[in-house]
Amino acid sequence: MAIAEDLAKQQRSISVAEFFEKNKHLLGFDSPTRGIITTIKEAVDNALDACEEAEVLPDIFVAIRKVDTEVYRITVEDNGPGIVPKNIPFVFGKLLYGSRFHQIRQSRGQQGIGISAAVLYAQLTTGTPALVISRTGAREKAHRFELMIKTETNEPEIVSHEEIDWDRTHGTRLEIQFKSTLAAKKRLLDYLRLTAIVNPHARVTADIDGELTTFERASDEVPPCPSPILPHPHGIEFGALKRLADASTGTVEEFLIGSFSRVGMKTAGEMIGIAKLKPTRKVKRLDADELKRLLDAMQSVKVPAPPAQQCLSPIGEDLICRGLEKEIQLDFVRARTRPSAVHGGHSFIIEAAIGYGGKLPAEGNAQLLRFANRVPLLYQQGACAITNAVSQVNWKSYGLSQQGLPAGPALIMVHVASTNVPFTSESKDAVASIPEIEREIVLVLQELGRELKAYLSRRERKKQQDDRARAICSIIPEIAAKVSEIVELPLVDTSPIEGKIMRKVVAKKRTSDGKVCIEVNNYTAREVALTLYNLSRDAAEDAEPRPDFVDDIGGEYNKVWRCTLGAGEAWQVVYTGAGDGTLDVRGVEDNRKVVVDLDV
């Protein structure tokens, strides 16, 4: 008895803030290196959500400055609608406070933990309050708060509050100081780059310890903001059903029609019939057994899927491709958006893209980019359903080598958009293994795999054609020269022979006696307007004709000529030089041109 009494004296309740203060690793603050990325991630996610809700093109500024030994100041500023002053202390100084937790729609933040957890982490490591400045309109004053969190009660503590002048007409600025390190600078830039890819309507400027980087927007259209929907009958559980029923004043029929999506009078009648209830019964008076019967009936009746077009906002195939091409140089990129599907009564849409070539590394595994609700997933790749689904695809049949994950100069991107992304933990690093989600990922990747295989096949055929073309362009003139020498007759012009064989636009570069000659022949039956690019160490100051444009790129000169050739016409440029570098022709389809460097 004495032991029990002693144990009872030690027992007490704790607040959610106190719990997460001692278990900060659950929220992604398990190390100083990762803490800085998690803080910026949460602040940028909130800024993007706010801007989209206000239908404003996001313009976000991120800064990291070292202020003391191992202490950094993180600043995130946006041009969103701002926050009402009375709500600012609760948004940043109270865990589990937010506007999206009770809404069934796609959003980056849902739990109301992330940014307030960053404030908690700051006061835990440095004891300094968070600084928040927010303004809701041009006619309103900006409000400046210094905030901390009372961990014992999970309530905000306002250190100071004043009205100030601010140059922004609307928006929010957050400054947090905590102990950290910039060892993860590259990963931080990767996060911002990935954020720019899946949010092509946003401009993100980063000032990391004095080094400025800007990720420009690829689209000037704000994506439609998803609208909340009612819960779906197949996604409800007993506890939630009882809570809804206790708060309702209507009959069972009115409750089903008014509280759930896709439930009309006919569907409600079918559910009530299976549950053996009277439609006119007040739903709040149903006992536990009757509610269980009603729940079983709701789960058994076939109900259409939730309205995904209303509650979800996928990126779209075109914008995915534009976002990838803006940030990553690729030879081939394709994207696909699957039709909406459902898991546990929650709508979701899978989008994916595949890229190949360009500046992707030729060795090692393909790059895997994972996203959920337009947010990059940087950690726990091995524990993610996306990774599992990618390894389920037989990539060898699509032209890629594979050992678990595909290998080679390839990029695979997968985006899960859902009203309730099933993350494996509160830190939202990995998607849980839900069969419906994995199946949709596999299906969309198989679609893209077929497109990649077709591209690789076309590329191989073109390579063979180009090899033949190079052989023709290099061998025929040599044969003509030897024959002319043997028979002691003037050298014959072999261009007509090349034209009959090639029937394409042929660009050739040859260097002889310190002179570089680039010749373009139009062997097609129609006029072509083309642009010739020659990148080499030669400045070509004596080029005839002169280039239309010359750009000095770190000691190499990119020379550009534009010309229009009629059918059967030729064009030539000559300049003094060594003849190294590359030659490219643009403005002509790949299957109608051949570029030959006879110096190689």
mmCIF file of N, CA, C and O in Angstrom, residues 468-546:
data_model
loop_
_atom_site.group_PDB
_atom_site.id
_atom_site.type_symbol
_atom_site.label_atom_id
_atom_site.label_comp_id
_atom_site.label_asym_id
_atom_site.label_seq_id
_atom_site.Cartn_x
_atom_site.Cartn_y
_atom_site.Cartn_z
ATOM 1 N N ARG A 468 25.623 6.093 -89.385
ATOM 2 C CA ARG A 468 25.703 5.871 -90.840
ATOM 3 C C ARG A 468 25.961 7.193 -91.564
ATOM 4 O O ARG A 468 26.755 7.266 -92.512
ATOM 5 N N ALA A 469 25.251 8.251 -91.108
ATOM 6 C CA ALA A 469 25.399 9.556 -91.753
ATOM 7 C C ALA A 469 26.833 10.072 -91.605
ATOM 8 O O ALA A 469 27.414 10.617 -92.552
ATOM 9 N N ARG A 470 27.413 9.881 -90.406
ATOM 10 C CA ARG A 470 28.783 10.332 -90.200
ATOM 11 C C ARG A 470 29.746 9.564 -91.105
ATOM 12 O O ARG A 470 30.703 10.122 -91.638
ATOM 13 N N ALA A 471 29.461 8.274 -91.247
ATOM 14 C CA ALA A 471 30.300 7.459 -92.123
ATOM 15 C C ALA A 471 30.222 7.952 -93.563
ATOM 16 O O ALA A 471 31.241 8.082 -94.257
ATOM 17 N N ILE A 472 28.992 8.258 -93.991
ATOM 18 C CA ILE A 472 28.799 8.745 -95.367
ATOM 19 C C ILE A 472 29.538 10.065 -95.570
ATOM 20 O O ILE A 472 30.253 10.268 -96.551
ATOM 21 N N CYS A 473 29.346 10.997 -94.608
ATOM 22 C CA CYS A 473 29.929 12.334 -94.740
ATOM 23 C C CYS A 473 31.456 12.313 -94.670
ATOM 24 O O CYS A 473 32.104 13.210 -95.210
ATOM 25 N N SER A 474 32.032 11.348 -93.984
ATOM 26 C CA SER A 474 33.483 11.311 -93.851
ATOM 27 C C SER A 474 34.145 10.422 -94.905
ATOM 28 O O SER A 474 35.235 10.725 -95.387
ATOM 29 N N ILE A 475 33.463 9.323 -95.291
ATOM 30 C CA ILE A 475 34.093 8.357 -96.194
ATOM 31 C C ILE A 475 33.972 8.780 -97.656
ATOM 32 O O ILE A 475 34.938 8.697 -98.430
ATOM 33 N N ILE A 476 32.775 9.236 -98.092
ATOM 34 C CA ILE A 476 32.568 9.560 -99.519
ATOM 35 C C ILE A 476 33.558 10.619 -100.008
ATOM 36 O O ILE A 476 34.176 10.448 -101.064
ATOM 37 N N PRO A 477 33.771 11.746 -99.276
ATOM 38 C CA PRO A 477 34.764 12.722 -99.768
ATOM 39 C C PRO A 477 36.175 12.138 -99.849
ATOM 40 O O PRO A 477 36.937 12.473 -100.764
ATOM 41 N N GLU A 478 36.520 11.248 -98.890
ATOM 42 C CA GLU A 478 37.851 10.640 -98.937
ATOM 43 C C GLU A 478 37.987 9.714 -100.143
ATOM 44 O O GLU A 478 39.026 9.683 -100.813
ATOM 45 N N ILE A 479 36.919 8.952 -100.417
ATOM 46 C CA ILE A 479 36.948 8.068 -101.600
ATOM 47 C C ILE A 479 37.099 8.909 -102.860
ATOM 48 O O ILE A 479 37.883 8.576 -103.773
ATOM 49 N N ALA A 480 36.325 10.016 -102.932
ATOM 50 C CA ALA A 480 36.402 10.880 -104.118
ATOM 51 C C ALA A 480 37.797 11.447 -104.294
ATOM 52 O O ALA A 480 38.323 11.536 -105.422
ATOM 53 N N ALA A 481 38.452 11.821 -103.161
ATOM 54 C CA ALA A 481 39.798 12.374 -103.243
ATOM 55 C C ALA A 481 40.792 11.324 -103.729
ATOM 56 O O ALA A 481 41.680 11.620 -104.559
ATOM 57 N N LYS A 482 40.686 10.092 -103.237
ATOM 58 C CA LYS A 482 41.595 9.017 -103.670
ATOM 59 C C LYS A 482 41.402 8.696 -105.144
ATOM 60 O O LYS A 482 42.366 8.522 -105.901
ATOM 61 N N VAL A 483 40.103 8.618 -105.562
ATOM 62 C CA VAL A 483 39.821 8.315 -106.967
ATOM 63 C C VAL A 483 40.365 9.417 -107.866
ATOM 64 O O VAL A 483 40.958 9.156 -108.924
ATOM 65 N N SER A 484 40.175 10.673 -107.427
ATOM 66 C CA SER A 484 40.684 11.801 -108.220
ATOM 67 C C SER A 484 42.190 11.734 -108.352
ATOM 68 O O SER A 484 42.762 12.026 -109.421
ATOM 69 N N GLU A 485 42.861 11.313 -107.259
ATOM 70 C CA GLU A 485 44.329 11.195 -107.292
ATOM 71 C C GLU A 485 44.774 10.078 -108.222
ATOM 72 O O GLU A 485 45.742 10.208 -108.969
ATOM 73 N N ILE A 486 44.028 8.963 -108.188
ATOM 74 C CA ILE A 486 44.412 7.802 -109.007
ATOM 75 C C ILE A 486 44.209 8.093 -110.488
ATOM 76 O O ILE A 486 45.083 7.809 -111.325
ATOM 77 N N VAL A 487 43.058 8.633 -110.854
ATOM 78 C CA VAL A 487 42.742 8.849 -112.281
ATOM 79 C C VAL A 487 43.285 10.187 -112.764
ATOM 80 O O VAL A 487 43.132 10.519 -113.949
ATOM 81 N N GLU A 488 43.876 10.965 -111.854
ATOM 82 C CA GLU A 488 44.482 12.243 -112.191
ATOM 83 C C GLU A 488 43.484 13.186 -112.867
ATOM 84 O O GLU A 488 43.755 13.794 -113.914
ATOM 85 N N LEU A 489 42.299 13.269 -112.268
ATOM 86 C CA LEU A 489 41.256 14.174 -112.732
ATOM 87 C C LEU A 489 40.857 15.100 -111.584
ATOM 88 O O LEU A 489 41.101 14.788 -110.413
ATOM 89 N N PRO A 490 40.227 16.260 -111.900
ATOM 90 C CA PRO A 490 39.821 17.179 -110.826
ATOM 91 C C PRO A 490 38.870 16.508 -109.833
ATOM 92 O O PRO A 490 38.113 15.596 -110.191
ATOM 93 N N LEU A 491 38.930 16.995 -108.586
ATOM 94 C CA LEU A 491 38.079 16.451 -107.514
ATOM 95 C C LEU A 491 36.604 16.717 -107.806
ATOM 96 O O LEU A 491 36.218 17.841 -108.157
ATOM 97 N N VAL A 492 35.802 15.672 -107.706
ATOM 98 C CA VAL A 492 34.366 15.767 -107.988
ATOM 99 C C VAL A 492 33.626 16.226 -106.731
ATOM 100 O O VAL A 492 33.952 15.793 -105.623
ATOM 101 N N ASP A 493 32.636 17.106 -106.910
ATOM 102 C CA ASP A 493 31.786 17.540 -105.781
ATOM 103 C C ASP A 493 30.847 16.392 -105.392
ATOM 104 O O ASP A 493 30.013 15.962 -106.200
ATOM 105 N N THR A 494 31.019 15.904 -104.168
ATOM 106 C CA THR A 494 30.209 14.751 -103.721
ATOM 107 C C THR A 494 28.910 15.161 -103.042
ATOM 108 O O THR A 494 28.158 14.302 -102.584
ATOM 109 N N SER A 495 28.634 16.456 -102.960
ATOM 110 C CA SER A 495 27.421 16.911 -102.264
ATOM 111 C C SER A 495 26.146 16.314 -102.845
ATOM 112 O O SER A 495 25.253 15.893 -102.094
ATOM 113 N N PRO A 496 25.971 16.266 -104.182
ATOM 114 C CA PRO A 496 24.730 15.661 -104.719
ATOM 115 C C PRO A 496 24.546 14.211 -104.291
ATOM 116 O O PRO A 496 23.430 13.759 -104.039
ATOM 117 N N ILE A 497 25.655 13.469 -104.161
ATOM 118 C CA ILE A 497 25.557 12.063 -103.739
ATOM 119 C C ILE A 497 25.106 12.003 -102.281
ATOM 120 O O ILE A 497 24.234 11.210 -101.910
ATOM 121 N N GLU A 498 25.733 12.864 -101.457
ATOM 122 C CA GLU A 498 25.321 12.919 -100.055
ATOM 123 C C GLU A 498 23.841 13.249 -99.942
ATOM 124 O O GLU A 498 23.103 12.673 -99.135
ATOM 125 N N GLY A 499 23.390 14.219 -100.750
ATOM 126 C CA GLY A 499 21.992 14.646 -100.703
ATOM 127 C C GLY A 499 21.038 13.529 -101.043
ATOM 128 O O GLY A 499 19.997 13.359 -100.381
ATOM 129 N N LYS A 500 21.363 12.739 -102.062
ATOM 130 C CA LYS A 500 20.482 11.629 -102.447
ATOM 131 C C LYS A 500 20.397 10.577 -101.342
ATOM 132 O O LYS A 500 19.359 9.959 -101.122
ATOM 133 N N ILE A 501 21.507 10.376 -100.647
ATOM 134 C CA ILE A 501 21.519 9.359 -99.587
ATOM 135 C C ILE A 501 20.867 9.883 -98.307
ATOM 136 O O ILE A 501 20.070 9.195 -97.665
ATOM 137 N N MET A 502 21.179 11.146 -97.968
ATOM 138 C CA MET A 502 20.776 11.668 -96.665
ATOM 139 C C MET A 502 19.348 12.199 -96.643
ATOM 140 O O MET A 502 18.574 11.886 -95.755
ATOM 141 N N ARG A 503 19.018 13.095 -97.561
ATOM 142 C CA ARG A 503 17.710 13.777 -97.590
ATOM 143 C C ARG A 503 17.399 14.450 -96.256
ATOM 144 O O ARG A 503 16.285 14.389 -95.752
ATOM 145 N N LYS A 504 18.416 15.058 -95.655
ATOM 146 C CA LYS A 504 18.278 15.751 -94.387
ATOM 147 C C LYS A 504 19.085 17.037 -94.418
ATOM 148 O O LYS A 504 19.775 17.332 -95.391
ATOM 149 N N VAL A 505 18.960 17.817 -93.310
ATOM 150 C CA VAL A 505 19.837 18.974 -93.121
ATOM 151 C C VAL A 505 21.118 18.451 -92.483
ATOM 152 O O VAL A 505 21.086 17.858 -91.398
ATOM 153 N N VAL A 506 22.257 18.649 -93.174
ATOM 154 C CA VAL A 506 23.530 18.105 -92.697
ATOM 155 C C VAL A 506 24.453 19.261 -92.335
ATOM 156 O O VAL A 506 24.714 20.154 -93.153
ATOM 157 N N ALA A 507 24.935 19.253 -91.074
ATOM 158 C CA ALA A 507 25.913 20.240 -90.607
ATOM 159 C C ALA A 507 27.232 19.529 -90.353
ATOM 160 O O ALA A 507 27.271 18.534 -89.621
ATOM 161 N N LYS A 508 28.302 20.019 -90.970
ATOM 162 C CA LYS A 508 29.613 19.379 -90.832
ATOM 163 C C LYS A 508 30.638 20.406 -90.367
ATOM 164 O O LYS A 508 30.618 21.558 -90.799
ATOM 165 N N LYS A 509 31.526 19.968 -89.452
ATOM 166 C CA LYS A 509 32.626 20.813 -88.995
ATOM 167 C C LYS A 509 33.937 20.103 -89.286
ATOM 168 O O LYS A 509 34.110 18.929 -88.939
ATOM 169 N N ARG A 510 34.860 20.834 -89.942
ATOM 170 C CA ARG A 510 36.163 20.258 -90.291
ATOM 171 C C ARG A 510 37.233 21.306 -90.023
ATOM 172 O O ARG A 510 37.047 22.492 -90.332
ATOM 173 N N THR A 511 38.381 20.897 -89.449
ATOM 174 C CA THR A 511 39.491 21.805 -89.180
ATOM 175 C C THR A 511 40.703 21.378 -90.007
ATOM 176 O O THR A 511 41.089 20.195 -89.993
ATOM 177 N N SER A 512 41.296 22.335 -90.726
ATOM 178 C CA SER A 512 42.464 22.034 -91.573
ATOM 179 C C SER A 512 43.359 23.268 -91.634
ATOM 180 O O SER A 512 42.864 24.378 -91.908
ATOM 181 N N ASP A 513 44.645 23.076 -91.345
ATOM 182 C CA ASP A 513 45.639 24.165 -91.419
ATOM 183 C C ASP A 513 45.228 25.377 -90.585
ATOM 184 O O ASP A 513 45.352 26.531 -91.013
ATOM 185 N N GLY A 514 44.689 25.130 -89.367
ATOM 186 C CA GLY A 514 44.330 26.208 -88.467
ATOM 187 C C GLY A 514 43.056 26.942 -88.836
ATOM 188 O O GLY A 514 42.756 27.985 -88.243
ATOM 189 N N LYS A 515 42.314 26.429 -89.797
ATOM 190 C CA LYS A 515 41.053 27.039 -90.192
ATOM 191 C C LYS A 515 39.895 26.078 -89.889
ATOM 192 O O LYS A 515 39.964 24.897 -90.231
ATOM 193 N N VAL A 516 38.879 26.610 -89.238
ATOM 194 C CA VAL A 516 37.683 25.822 -88.923
ATOM 195 C C VAL A 516 36.612 26.165 -89.954
ATOM 196 O O VAL A 516 36.295 27.352 -90.166
ATOM 197 N N CYS A 517 36.072 25.141 -90.586
ATOM 198 C CA CYS A 517 35.014 25.332 -91.583
ATOM 199 C C CYS A 517 33.759 24.590 -91.138
ATOM 200 O O CYS A 517 33.813 23.374 -90.873
ATOM 201 N N ILE A 518 32.669 25.328 -91.004
ATOM 202 C CA ILE A 518 31.379 24.722 -90.681
ATOM 203 C C ILE A 518 30.467 24.912 -91.888
ATOM 204 O O ILE A 518 30.239 26.037 -92.333
ATOM 205 N N GLU A 519 29.980 23.792 -92.400
ATOM 206 C CA GLU A 519 29.153 23.835 -93.606
ATOM 207 C C GLU A 519 27.800 23.195 -93.316
ATOM 208 O O GLU A 519 27.732 22.129 -92.677
ATOM 209 N N VAL A 520 26.724 23.856 -93.744
ATOM 210 C CA VAL A 520 25.373 23.337 -93.553
ATOM 211 C C VAL A 520 24.733 23.177 -94.935
ATOM 212 O O VAL A 520 24.695 24.136 -95.719
ATOM 213 N N ASN A 521 24.238 21.975 -95.220
ATOM 214 C CA ASN A 521 23.558 21.684 -96.484
ATOM 215 C C ASN A 521 22.118 21.275 -96.205
ATOM 216 O O ASN A 521 21.868 20.410 -95.347
ATOM 217 N N ASN A 522 21.199 21.884 -96.946
ATOM 218 C CA ASN A 522 19.783 21.518 -96.825
ATOM 219 C C ASN A 522 19.437 20.562 -97.951
ATOM 220 O O ASN A 522 19.145 20.975 -99.083
ATOM 221 N N TYR A 523 19.480 19.269 -97.653
ATOM 222 C CA TYR A 523 19.173 18.250 -98.655
ATOM 223 C C TYR A 523 17.690 17.874 -98.668
ATOM 224 O O TYR A 523 17.309 16.903 -99.312
ATOM 225 N N THR A 524 16.867 18.627 -97.895
ATOM 226 C CA THR A 524 15.430 18.337 -97.881
ATOM 227 C C THR A 524 14.740 19.061 -99.036
ATOM 228 O O THR A 524 15.368 19.855 -99.754
ATOM 229 N N ALA A 525 13.443 18.816 -99.179
ATOM 230 C CA ALA A 525 12.686 19.398 -100.295
ATOM 231 C C ALA A 525 11.989 20.696 -99.910
ATOM 232 O O ALA A 525 11.162 21.199 -100.680
ATOM 233 N N ARG A 526 12.289 21.244 -98.714
ATOM 234 C CA ARG A 526 11.620 22.470 -98.307
ATOM 235 C C ARG A 526 12.586 23.392 -97.571
ATOM 236 O O ARG A 526 13.653 22.974 -97.136
ATOM 237 N N GLU A 527 12.176 24.662 -97.469
ATOM 238 C CA GLU A 527 13.001 25.673 -96.810
ATOM 239 C C GLU A 527 13.046 25.436 -95.308
ATOM 240 O O GLU A 527 12.058 25.009 -94.706
ATOM 241 N N VAL A 528 14.223 25.726 -94.703
ATOM 242 C CA VAL A 528 14.362 25.584 -93.258
ATOM 243 C C VAL A 528 15.006 26.843 -92.684
ATOM 244 O O VAL A 528 15.884 27.441 -93.303
ATOM 245 N N ALA A 529 14.530 27.246 -91.508
ATOM 246 C CA ALA A 529 15.142 28.348 -90.750
ATOM 247 C C ALA A 529 15.781 27.729 -89.513
ATOM 248 O O ALA A 529 15.096 27.109 -88.698
ATOM 249 N N LEU A 530 17.092 27.870 -89.390
ATOM 250 C CA LEU A 530 17.800 27.164 -88.315
ATOM 251 C C LEU A 530 18.724 28.096 -87.554
ATOM 252 O O LEU A 530 19.048 29.203 -88.014
ATOM 253 N N THR A 531 19.138 27.627 -86.382
ATOM 254 C CA THR A 531 20.114 28.330 -85.550
ATOM 255 C C THR A 531 21.274 27.394 -85.285
ATOM 256 O O THR A 531 21.074 26.247 -84.860
ATOM 257 N N LEU A 532 22.491 27.866 -85.536
ATOM 258 C CA LEU A 532 23.693 27.048 -85.384
ATOM 259 C C LEU A 532 24.436 27.496 -84.126
ATOM 260 O O LEU A 532 24.716 28.687 -83.948
ATOM 261 N N TYR A 533 24.738 26.537 -83.241
ATOM 262 C CA TYR A 533 25.465 26.818 -82.004
ATOM 263 C C TYR A 533 26.824 26.124 -82.060
ATOM 264 O O TYR A 533 26.901 24.906 -82.282
ATOM 265 N N ASN A 534 27.882 26.892 -81.808
ATOM 266 C CA ASN A 534 29.234 26.339 -81.796
ATOM 267 C C ASN A 534 29.916 26.778 -80.498
ATOM 268 O O ASN A 534 30.237 27.946 -80.318
ATOM 269 N N LEU A 535 30.116 25.830 -79.576
ATOM 270 C CA LEU A 535 30.760 26.116 -78.289
ATOM 271 C C LEU A 535 32.177 25.566 -78.324
ATOM 272 O O LEU A 535 32.389 24.359 -78.482
ATOM 273 N N SER A 536 33.171 26.458 -78.191
ATOM 274 C CA SER A 536 34.574 26.034 -78.215
ATOM 275 C C SER A 536 35.431 27.120 -77.579
ATOM 276 O O SER A 536 34.949 28.185 -77.199
ATOM 277 N N ARG A 537 36.740 26.850 -77.505
ATOM 278 C CA ARG A 537 37.664 27.845 -76.960
ATOM 279 C C ARG A 537 38.058 28.892 -77.989
ATOM 280 O O ARG A 537 38.773 29.832 -77.677
ATOM 281 N N ASP A 538 37.583 28.725 -79.212
ATOM 282 C CA ASP A 538 37.900 29.685 -80.283
ATOM 283 C C ASP A 538 36.971 30.888 -80.206
ATOM 284 O O ASP A 538 35.742 30.736 -80.223
ATOM 285 N N ALA A 539 37.548 32.092 -80.159
ATOM 286 C CA ALA A 539 36.740 33.313 -80.118
ATOM 287 C C ALA A 539 36.121 33.635 -81.470
ATOM 288 O O ALA A 539 35.124 34.349 -81.555
ATOM 289 N N ALA A 540 36.748 33.124 -82.565
ATOM 290 C CA ALA A 540 36.231 33.310 -83.927
ATOM 291 C C ALA A 540 36.034 34.794 -84.257
ATOM 292 O O ALA A 540 35.020 35.189 -84.831
ATOM 293 N N GLU A 541 37.041 35.614 -83.916
ATOM 294 C CA GLU A 541 36.922 37.048 -84.168
ATOM 295 C C GLU A 541 36.960 37.384 -85.650
ATOM 296 O O GLU A 541 36.466 38.429 -86.079
ATOM 297 N N ASP A 542 37.584 36.477 -86.474
ATOM 298 C CA ASP A 542 37.660 36.734 -87.918
ATOM 299 C C ASP A 542 36.627 35.918 -88.692
ATOM 300 O O ASP A 542 36.767 35.719 -89.901
ATOM 301 N N ALA A 543 35.602 35.411 -87.992
ATOM 302 C CA ALA A 543 34.605 34.556 -88.653
ATOM 303 C C ALA A 543 33.909 35.309 -89.779
ATOM 304 O O ALA A 543 33.585 36.488 -89.665
ATOM 305 N N GLU A 544 33.681 34.608 -90.844
ATOM 306 C CA GLU A 544 32.957 35.164 -91.992
ATOM 307 C C GLU A 544 31.897 34.154 -92.435
ATOM 308 O O GLU A 544 32.235 33.069 -92.903
ATOM 309 N N PRO A 545 30.615 34.442 -92.258
ATOM 310 C CA PRO A 545 30.043 35.680 -91.716
ATOM 311 C C PRO A 545 30.200 35.763 -90.186
ATOM 312 O O PRO A 545 30.445 34.761 -89.531
ATOM 313 N N ARG A 546 30.017 36.969 -89.639
ATOM 314 C CA ARG A 546 30.122 37.190 -88.210
ATOM 315 C C ARG A 546 28.974 36.507 -87.476
ATOM 316 O O ARG A 546 27.858 36.420 -87.987
#
